[in-house]
Structures are given as C-alpha cells and as structure tokens.
mmCIF file of C-alpha atoms in Angstrom:
data_model
loop_
_atom_site.group_PDB
_atom_site.id
_atom_site.type_symbol
_atom_site.label_atom_id
_atom_site.label_comp_id
_atom_site.label_asym_id
_atom_site.label_seq_id
_atom_site.Cartn_x
_atom_site.Cartn_y
_atom_site.Cartn_z
ATOM 1 C CA MET A 531 0.000 0.000 0.000
ATOM 2 C CA PRO A 532 1.240 3.538 -0.678
ATOM 3 C CA GLU A 533 2.295 5.522 2.343
ATOM 4 C CA LYS A 534 -0.356 7.906 3.626
ATOM 5 C CA LYS A 535 0.865 11.470 3.149
ATOM 6 C CA HIS A 536 -1.672 13.257 5.281
ATOM 7 C CA GLY A 537 -3.309 12.542 8.623
ATOM 8 C CA PRO A 538 -7.079 12.438 9.168
ATOM 9 C CA ALA A 539 -8.891 15.602 8.120
ATOM 10 C CA PRO A 540 -10.287 17.896 10.806
ATOM 11 C CA VAL A 541 -14.058 17.901 11.154
ATOM 12 C CA THR A 542 -16.551 20.687 11.809
ATOM 13 C CA VAL A 543 -20.031 19.851 13.102
ATOM 14 C CA VAL A 544 -22.756 22.453 12.530
ATOM 15 C CA ALA A 545 -26.112 21.996 14.291
ATOM 16 C CA ARG A 546 -28.966 24.503 13.970
ATOM 17 C CA PHE A 547 -31.556 24.565 16.769
ATOM 18 C CA VAL A 548 -34.965 26.241 16.988
ATOM 19 C CA LEU A 549 -36.732 26.315 20.353
ATOM 20 C CA THR A 550 -40.010 24.406 20.283
ATOM 21 C CA ASP A 551 -43.317 26.266 20.613
ATOM 22 C CA ARG A 552 -43.597 25.059 24.202
ATOM 23 C CA HIS A 553 -40.140 26.442 25.061
ATOM 24 C CA LYS A 554 -40.104 29.491 22.788
ATOM 25 C CA GLN A 555 -39.160 31.785 25.672
ATOM 26 C CA ASP A 556 -36.618 29.428 27.262
ATOM 27 C CA THR A 557 -33.530 30.914 25.625
ATOM 28 C CA GLU A 558 -31.672 31.081 28.942
ATOM 29 C CA ALA A 559 -32.464 27.424 29.711
ATOM 30 C CA PHE A 560 -31.131 26.343 26.311
ATOM 31 C CA GLU A 561 -27.948 28.299 26.845
ATOM 32 C CA GLU A 562 -27.529 26.706 30.274
ATOM 33 C CA ALA A 563 -27.958 23.306 28.615
ATOM 34 C CA PHE A 564 -25.150 24.281 26.262
ATOM 35 C CA ASP A 565 -22.920 24.817 29.304
ATOM 36 C CA GLY A 566 -23.347 21.114 30.087
ATOM 37 C CA TYR A 567 -22.579 20.243 26.467
ATOM 38 C CA ARG A 568 -19.473 22.415 26.586
ATOM 39 C CA GLU A 569 -18.231 20.880 29.846
ATOM 40 C CA TYR A 570 -18.584 17.389 28.393
ATOM 41 C CA MET A 571 -16.885 18.242 25.098
ATOM 42 C CA THR A 572 -13.829 19.820 26.691
ATOM 43 C CA THR A 573 -13.014 16.462 28.318
ATOM 44 C CA GLN A 574 -13.130 14.490 25.048
ATOM 45 C CA HIS A 575 -10.065 13.329 23.157
ATOM 46 C CA GLY A 576 -9.684 15.120 19.830
ATOM 47 C CA PHE A 577 -11.957 18.066 20.721
ATOM 48 C CA LEU A 578 -10.719 21.429 19.411
ATOM 49 C CA ARG A 579 -13.366 24.107 19.948
ATOM 50 C CA THR A 580 -17.088 24.656 20.371
ATOM 51 C CA SER A 581 -19.116 27.842 19.971
ATOM 52 C CA LEU A 582 -22.723 28.742 20.757
ATOM 53 C CA LEU A 583 -24.254 31.231 18.336
ATOM 54 C CA ARG A 584 -27.551 33.081 18.858
ATOM 55 C CA SER A 585 -29.542 35.027 16.293
ATOM 56 C CA PRO A 586 -29.728 38.732 17.206
ATOM 57 C CA ASP A 587 -33.106 38.921 15.467
ATOM 58 C CA HIS A 588 -34.655 35.644 16.672
ATOM 59 C CA SER A 589 -33.640 34.670 20.214
ATOM 60 C CA ASP A 590 -35.177 31.208 19.764
ATOM 61 C CA ARG A 591 -32.626 30.291 17.069
ATOM 62 C CA HIS A 592 -29.152 28.985 17.894
ATOM 63 C CA VAL A 593 -26.299 27.238 16.149
ATOM 64 C CA ILE A 594 -23.689 25.075 17.834
ATOM 65 C CA VAL A 595 -20.402 24.723 15.929
ATOM 66 C CA THR A 596 -17.936 22.123 17.208
ATOM 67 C CA GLU A 597 -14.541 21.363 15.722
ATOM 68 C CA TRP A 598 -12.739 18.028 16.033
ATOM 69 C CA ARG A 599 -9.307 16.692 15.154
ATOM 70 C CA ASP A 600 -10.931 14.022 12.956
ATOM 71 C CA ASN A 601 -14.148 12.111 12.391
ATOM 72 C CA SER A 602 -13.123 9.226 14.653
ATOM 73 C CA ALA A 603 -12.739 11.571 17.623
ATOM 74 C CA TYR A 604 -16.134 13.133 16.913
ATOM 75 C CA LYS A 605 -17.908 9.771 16.718
ATOM 76 C CA ALA A 606 -16.182 8.462 19.847
ATOM 77 C CA ALA A 607 -17.466 11.457 21.807
ATOM 78 C CA VAL A 608 -21.083 11.485 20.663
ATOM 79 C CA MET A 609 -21.932 7.796 20.246
ATOM 80 C CA VAL A 610 -21.898 6.990 23.968
ATOM 81 C CA PRO A 611 -24.703 6.938 26.580
ATOM 82 C CA ASP A 612 -23.301 9.859 28.601
ATOM 83 C CA PHE A 613 -23.679 12.123 25.601
ATOM 84 C CA LEU A 614 -26.893 10.759 24.114
ATOM 85 C CA LEU A 615 -28.866 10.406 27.348
ATOM 86 C CA LEU A 616 -27.565 13.374 29.313
ATOM 87 C CA THR A 617 -25.761 16.061 27.331
ATOM 88 C CA ALA A 618 -27.700 15.910 24.047
ATOM 89 C CA ALA A 619 -31.022 15.261 25.802
ATOM 90 C CA GLY A 620 -30.786 18.588 27.640
ATOM 91 C CA LEU A 621 -30.654 20.431 24.325
ATOM 92 C CA MET A 622 -33.216 18.309 22.501
ATOM 93 C CA GLU A 623 -35.758 18.677 25.296
ATOM 94 C CA LEU A 624 -35.962 22.378 24.500
ATOM 95 C CA ALA A 625 -35.283 22.662 20.781
ATOM 96 C CA ASP A 626 -35.579 20.916 17.435
ATOM 97 C CA LEU A 627 -32.722 20.383 15.015
ATOM 98 C CA ASP A 628 -33.388 22.405 11.866
ATOM 99 C CA ASN A 629 -30.662 21.511 9.387
ATOM 100 C CA ASP A 630 -30.553 21.482 5.615
ATOM 101 C CA HIS A 631 -27.876 18.796 5.658
ATOM 102 C CA GLY A 632 -29.276 16.394 8.229
ATOM 103 C CA PRO A 633 -28.909 16.400 12.006
ATOM 104 C CA VAL A 634 -25.214 17.232 11.757
ATOM 105 C CA LEU A 635 -22.770 18.370 9.140
ATOM 106 C CA ALA A 636 -19.423 16.673 9.647
ATOM 107 C CA SER A 637 -16.764 16.520 6.979
ATOM 108 C CA ALA A 638 -13.363 17.802 6.020
ATOM 109 C CA ARG A 639 -13.042 21.544 5.651
ATOM 110 C CA VAL A 640 -12.823 22.527 2.028
ATOM 111 C CA SER A 641 -11.076 25.829 2.596
ATOM 112 C CA GLU A 642 -10.185 28.295 5.347
ATOM 113 C CA ALA A 643 -9.127 31.915 5.585
ATOM 114 C CA GLU A 644 -7.993 34.017 8.516
ATOM 115 C CA ALA A 645 -7.255 37.712 8.876
ATOM 116 C CA ASP A 646 -4.068 38.999 10.514
ATOM 117 C CA VAL A 647 -6.146 40.494 13.343
ATOM 118 C CA ALA A 648 -7.693 37.174 14.380
ATOM 119 C CA GLY A 649 -5.008 36.182 16.875
ATOM 120 C CA ALA A 650 -5.271 39.512 18.679
ATOM 121 C CA LEU A 651 -8.988 39.161 19.361
ATOM 122 C CA GLY A 652 -8.714 36.471 22.055
ATOM 123 C CA ASP A 653 -11.756 34.235 22.396
ATOM 124 C CA GLY A 654 -14.584 34.496 19.929
ATOM 125 C CA VAL A 655 -17.329 35.744 22.259
ATOM 126 C CA GLY A 656 -18.810 38.956 20.931
ATOM 127 C CA LEU A 657 -17.897 38.230 17.322
ATOM 128 C CA TYR A 658 -20.606 37.663 14.736
ATOM 129 C CA CYS A 659 -20.913 34.683 12.434
ATOM 130 C CA VAL A 660 -22.610 34.394 9.045
ATOM 131 C CA VAL A 661 -23.821 30.826 8.418
ATOM 132 C CA THR A 662 -24.824 29.912 4.855
ATOM 133 C CA SER A 663 -25.999 26.621 3.356
ATOM 134 C CA HIS A 664 -24.932 26.026 -0.241
ATOM 135 C CA GLU A 665 -26.439 23.661 -2.761
ATOM 136 C CA PRO A 666 -24.594 22.095 -5.704
ATOM 137 C CA GLY A 667 -24.485 24.523 -8.594
ATOM 138 C CA ASP A 668 -24.960 27.727 -6.570
ATOM 139 C CA GLU A 669 -24.671 30.762 -8.826
ATOM 140 C CA THR A 670 -21.839 32.122 -6.665
ATOM 141 C CA PRO A 671 -19.569 29.258 -5.535
ATOM 142 C CA PRO A 672 -18.916 29.206 -1.764
ATOM 143 C CA LEU A 673 -15.143 29.398 -2.210
ATOM 144 C CA ALA A 674 -15.593 32.583 -4.232
ATOM 145 C CA ARG A 675 -17.814 33.979 -1.460
ATOM 146 C CA LEU A 676 -15.154 33.148 1.133
ATOM 147 C CA GLU A 677 -12.469 34.832 -0.943
ATOM 148 C CA ALA A 678 -14.609 37.960 -1.348
ATOM 149 C CA ALA A 679 -15.494 38.018 2.374
ATOM 150 C CA SER A 680 -11.841 37.733 3.387
ATOM 151 C CA ARG A 681 -11.197 41.112 1.760
ATOM 152 C CA ARG A 682 -14.010 42.865 3.627
ATOM 153 C CA GLU A 683 -13.516 45.250 6.543
ATOM 154 C CA GLY A 684 -14.093 43.434 9.812
ATOM 155 C CA PHE A 685 -13.373 39.915 8.505
ATOM 156 C CA VAL A 686 -11.778 37.653 11.148
ATOM 157 C CA SER A 687 -11.908 34.103 9.799
ATOM 158 C CA GLY A 688 -13.945 31.778 7.637
ATOM 159 C CA SER A 689 -14.266 28.223 6.411
ATOM 160 C CA VAL A 690 -16.255 26.157 3.944
ATOM 161 C CA VAL A 691 -17.273 22.712 5.224
ATOM 162 C CA ALA A 692 -18.415 19.915 2.921
ATOM 163 C CA SER A 693 -21.622 18.089 3.825
ATOM 164 C CA ASP A 694 -21.499 14.370 4.553
ATOM 165 C CA ARG A 695 -25.279 14.140 4.048
ATOM 166 C CA ARG A 696 -25.872 15.890 0.713
ATOM 167 C CA LYS A 697 -23.481 15.305 -2.174
ATOM 168 C CA GLY A 698 -22.048 18.585 -3.399
ATOM 169 C CA GLY A 699 -23.613 20.586 -0.557
ATOM 170 C CA CYS A 700 -21.639 22.574 1.974
ATOM 171 C CA VAL A 701 -21.898 25.227 4.667
ATOM 172 C CA SER A 702 -19.764 28.351 4.934
ATOM 173 C CA LEU A 703 -18.956 30.000 8.263
ATOM 174 C CA LEU A 704 -17.687 33.583 8.343
ATOM 175 C CA ARG A 705 -16.584 35.288 11.574
ATOM 176 C CA LEU A 706 -16.639 39.072 11.690
ATOM 177 C CA ARG A 707 -15.826 41.675 14.318
ATOM 178 C CA ASP A 708 -19.260 43.251 14.718
ATOM 179 C CA ALA A 709 -22.870 43.164 13.604
ATOM 180 C CA GLU A 710 -22.365 45.834 10.953
ATOM 181 C CA ALA A 711 -19.602 43.843 9.257
ATOM 182 C CA ALA A 712 -21.682 40.664 9.506
ATOM 183 C CA ARG A 713 -24.713 42.267 7.892
ATOM 184 C CA ALA A 714 -22.545 43.635 5.089
ATOM 185 C CA ALA A 715 -21.029 40.185 4.476
ATOM 186 C CA GLY A 716 -24.395 38.426 4.827
ATOM 187 C CA GLU A 717 -26.293 40.474 2.303
ATOM 188 C CA GLY A 718 -27.728 37.501 0.382
ATOM 189 C CA PRO A 719 -31.129 35.899 1.084
ATOM 190 C CA ASP A 720 -29.677 32.573 2.301
ATOM 191 C CA GLU A 721 -27.272 33.973 4.879
ATOM 192 C CA GLU A 722 -28.089 33.740 8.588
ATOM 193 C CA ILE A 723 -26.389 36.063 11.069
ATOM 194 C CA TYR A 724 -25.564 35.000 14.617
ATOM 195 C CA GLU A 725 -23.638 36.392 17.577
ATOM 196 C CA VAL A 726 -21.048 34.208 19.312
ATOM 197 C CA ILE A 727 -22.229 34.136 22.939
ATOM 198 C CA ALA A 728 -20.219 31.253 24.440
ATOM 199 C CA GLU A 729 -17.108 29.331 23.488
ATOM 200 C CA ALA A 730 -14.610 26.784 24.758
ATOM 201 C CA SER A 731 -11.334 25.536 23.289
ATOM 202 C CA MET A 732 -9.252 22.381 23.620
ATOM 203 C CA ASP A 733 -7.191 23.782 26.485
ATOM 204 C CA GLY A 734 -10.346 23.931 28.611
ATOM 205 C CA ALA A 735 -10.647 27.721 28.538
ATOM 206 C CA ALA A 736 -14.269 28.819 28.421
ATOM 207 C CA SER A 737 -15.859 32.196 27.898
ATOM 208 C CA ARG A 738 -19.390 33.537 27.881
ATOM 209 C CA ALA A 739 -21.082 36.794 26.952
ATOM 210 C CA ALA A 740 -22.093 38.885 29.915
#
C-alpha cells in the first residue's frame, strides 16, 4: 500500500436549533444546557473548539459549531450513553434540530481563511458569524464567497465545510468583528447572522457573553 501522506482531516459539526413552541421563551435554559454540552466536550479526546451562536433577530434560534481533530474523535465522543442520554437530551428537550444537511454536518473543511487580526482578538465571544448553506451549482460558488469576504472590513476568519449528508452541498462559516460587518457580508437571502455568545477551546478555557 502507498504511504499515507496526510493525517485524518479535521471535522466541523454544525447543528442549527430552533426552540419548540412550548419552550419558545426558554432561551436562557437552552444556553444553560449548552454549558453542560461544553463541559462534556472539553473532556473528550480530539476536541478542538465549540461555539454557541444566537440570532440577534430571533432569540429562539441557535447554532452550535464544534470542531474536532478528525471524524473518529467526533464519533467516539457522541456515540456513547453519557452524551446521548444526558448532554444531548438537555438540548433536545428544549429545541428541534433544523438543518438542511441532516442532524449534523461533519466533513473535512474545504477551505479556510484568517485575517491577521484574528489572533489579537482572544476568544470568539462577541464576534458575529454568518452561516450559509450552499447547494450544488450555486450561482456564486462558496469558495468565491469566502475569498470575497476575506477582503471585507471586519473579517476575522472563515471556512467552507463539505456536507457528509448531501453530495455537493456545503456550509460556509464567516466570523466578523461586529454586527455591521456581519450584515454587510451576509447580504444575500440565504445567509443567517448569529452572535457568538459562548465558546470553549481544547485547552479547557471557556468564555461567555455577559
């Protein structure tokens, strides 16, 4: 067999949540449930970072983005009773998954970009994120959108993640310094804008919006 030149690809999991009608006002409870999710994830082998995003226009809509060293690490963390019966259940009791690409999107990143200012911003809380689902044959390819966004004022970082559920589909994630920059970057009809309100990284450091 030929020698493998590259290690396993990193994985990004994107999960959109909408609070159920019964829990429409329970935004704080959902965010507290995320704290339990975050505490669990930071103990898992291969975990890199997780972020909780909340829509500034619809407080019942959230996105959880979690990054892993590879797909094996991701599966090892989520396919166990502690996660399914305790951590995930706390989120699912309050909200429904609302994803174009299935319950999760987990695949190798297609492309990434990062501005020079990104390292000086510390944790991501307070940044804004534009989340966009792309279908095969989009008029403006997602890589072209990422390239254009990387030249915008306020751009911090971005990535395009290939879907493992829909062939040719992908999701792009753009991080920007403030709401104004996010709205300028997310000017299309399919873009969704969120604020980063909580985050944790592989070293166990956690942060939360006041």
